[in-house]
């Protein structure tokens, strides 16, 4: 099945190579990078003849293996990245799905527009953002990235291309948004544009003494005065201080003082390559140094307002700590973003942190976001809040037992986990977290009866 190193498909070379995601997971795949829709159609037909499966892979920025498929076809969509039309008057853009987030913003920000649900990475493709229905700092009132979608073109397993329009084909659209590429390959997207006053971010920082304070503060935010909002919390804080942290909010405004050049990821950190910097960081990192860093971050912070550029606000890690995933080399890491309803969030936040402490897996990142319901069947959303945690797979501990206890805690408190980051669940757990999972599976059977499109995350099911 996998003996030939190279294949030929409509004058397009397809070769076996190593594919790596942001979580540092690696697989060997047959990689194809189509330059046209006809080449993509030919690649799909070739894969079917060889009785192989297909996984759509764009920026490979996923933290999990939803974008990986071992010993099968990996379709690199990043060459299908043209902007087809921008209509400022009607406030929409039509682009190919391989266009990256940074390329989209470079076009629309100078025209006075943005989109909802942007991630903290510039390397995501539009198709990937839709397939994972990513959420951002403004999703609490604007929705996830899928809320931008007005229409899209999808290539199915038989090579045909269908048009899907919001308000007309909502059943299928709601399956594609958040569907992780399991229904077909997104080719083109029509996105709604959101007008902005300018590209300066007026930011405000608020110190929060515990998770109850956090909950009250974020519950009363105004979307007019605070377009963006997220919280950093100290995972070491305990007892009456559990959940203490900093909430940063921002609003875009006009300014002549901010120079708006697209963010350029630094090639070095403190004069060192990212690989060397993070290697040295790992050698010097201890639990106590991390605890002290969190302590002083909170103590030295103050309730204040400031101004910065949109790029610096949206992508702070790219400027100061590029390739922060190398901190977890060579085995990588797992990240969970866990949603709980407004009713259950406070108690659930404490329970999740208690599980982390029990296994001595204090998260490197412990962030909180507010959310709102979305229409995607597998969208990570709802009326409530999410908590993000991660852990280093290089450490020696009972990972299986730890993850089982996390899953049990999530299900017992009616929560759900963002599948784009951690998709490793039984069908029963998926059905519990995402009640429309069975409906999604029925739609997949209708449009992909041979289960051509899959990934290592869902190969067990399809």
PDB file of N, CA and C in Angstrom, residues 79 148 169 219 224 236 254 277 327 353 420 423 461-462:
ATOM      1  N   UNK A  79      -1.570  26.263  -1.541  1.00  0.00           N
ATOM      2  CA  UNK A  79      -1.378  26.904  -2.858  1.00  0.00           C
ATOM      3  C   UNK A  79      -2.694  27.416  -3.434  1.00  0.00           C
ATOM      4  N   UNK A 148     -18.662  34.061  10.441  1.00  0.00           N
ATOM      5  CA  UNK A 148     -18.353  34.939   9.306  1.00  0.00           C
ATOM      6  C   UNK A 148     -18.841  34.368   7.977  1.00  0.00           C
ATOM      7  N   UNK A 169     -28.807  26.431   2.735  1.00  0.00           N
ATOM      8  CA  UNK A 169     -28.310  25.058   2.911  1.00  0.00           C
ATOM      9  C   UNK A 169     -27.757  24.891   4.324  1.00  0.00           C
ATOM     10  N   UNK A 219     -19.031  38.446  33.156  1.00  0.00           N
ATOM     11  CA  UNK A 219     -20.472  38.358  32.884  1.00  0.00           C
ATOM     12  C   UNK A 219     -21.079  39.720  32.614  1.00  0.00           C
ATOM     13  N   UNK A 224     -19.815  46.795  23.492  1.00  0.00           N
ATOM     14  CA  UNK A 224     -19.561  48.094  22.861  1.00  0.00           C
ATOM     15  C   UNK A 224     -18.257  48.686  23.391  1.00  0.00           C
ATOM     16  N   UNK A 236      -1.532  28.187  40.140  1.00  0.00           N
ATOM     17  CA  UNK A 236      -1.027  27.821  41.461  1.00  0.00           C
ATOM     18  C   UNK A 236      -1.884  28.402  42.591  1.00  0.00           C
ATOM     19  N   UNK A 254      -9.487  54.594  16.085  1.00  0.00           N
ATOM     20  CA  UNK A 254      -8.628  55.289  15.135  1.00  0.00           C
ATOM     21  C   UNK A 254      -7.492  55.980  15.873  1.00  0.00           C
ATOM     22  N   UNK A 277      16.802  28.423  22.413  1.00  0.00           N
ATOM     23  CA  UNK A 277      16.235  29.137  23.558  1.00  0.00           C
ATOM     24  C   UNK A 277      15.347  28.225  24.386  1.00  0.00           C
ATOM     25  N   UNK A 327       9.033  24.530  23.327  1.00  0.00           N
ATOM     26  CA  UNK A 327       9.213  24.320  24.766  1.00  0.00           C
ATOM     27  C   UNK A 327       8.901  22.873  25.130  1.00  0.00           C
ATOM     28  N   UNK A 353      -8.834  22.169  38.021  1.00  0.00           N
ATOM     29  CA  UNK A 353      -7.533  22.518  38.600  1.00  0.00           C
ATOM     30  C   UNK A 353      -7.136  21.528  39.686  1.00  0.00           C
ATOM     31  N   UNK A 420     -11.006  20.349  18.217  1.00  0.00           N
ATOM     32  CA  UNK A 420      -9.860  20.766  17.415  1.00  0.00           C
ATOM     33  C   UNK A 420      -8.548  20.671  18.168  1.00  0.00           C
ATOM     34  N   UNK A 423      -9.340  15.570  20.580  1.00  0.00           N
ATOM     35  CA  UNK A 423     -10.492  14.837  20.032  1.00  0.00           C
ATOM     36  C   UNK A 423     -10.592  13.372  20.448  1.00  0.00           C
ATOM     37  N   UNK A 461     -13.556   5.855  13.884  1.00  0.00           N
ATOM     38  CA  UNK A 461     -14.999   5.959  13.646  1.00  0.00           C
ATOM     39  C   UNK A 461     -15.335   5.781  12.178  1.00  0.00           C
ATOM     40  N   UNK A 462     -14.553   6.393  11.307  1.00  0.00           N
ATOM     41  CA  UNK A 462     -14.896   6.382   9.878  1.00  0.00           C
ATOM     42  C   UNK A 462     -13.960   5.460   9.121  1.00  0.00           C
TER      43      UNK A 462
END
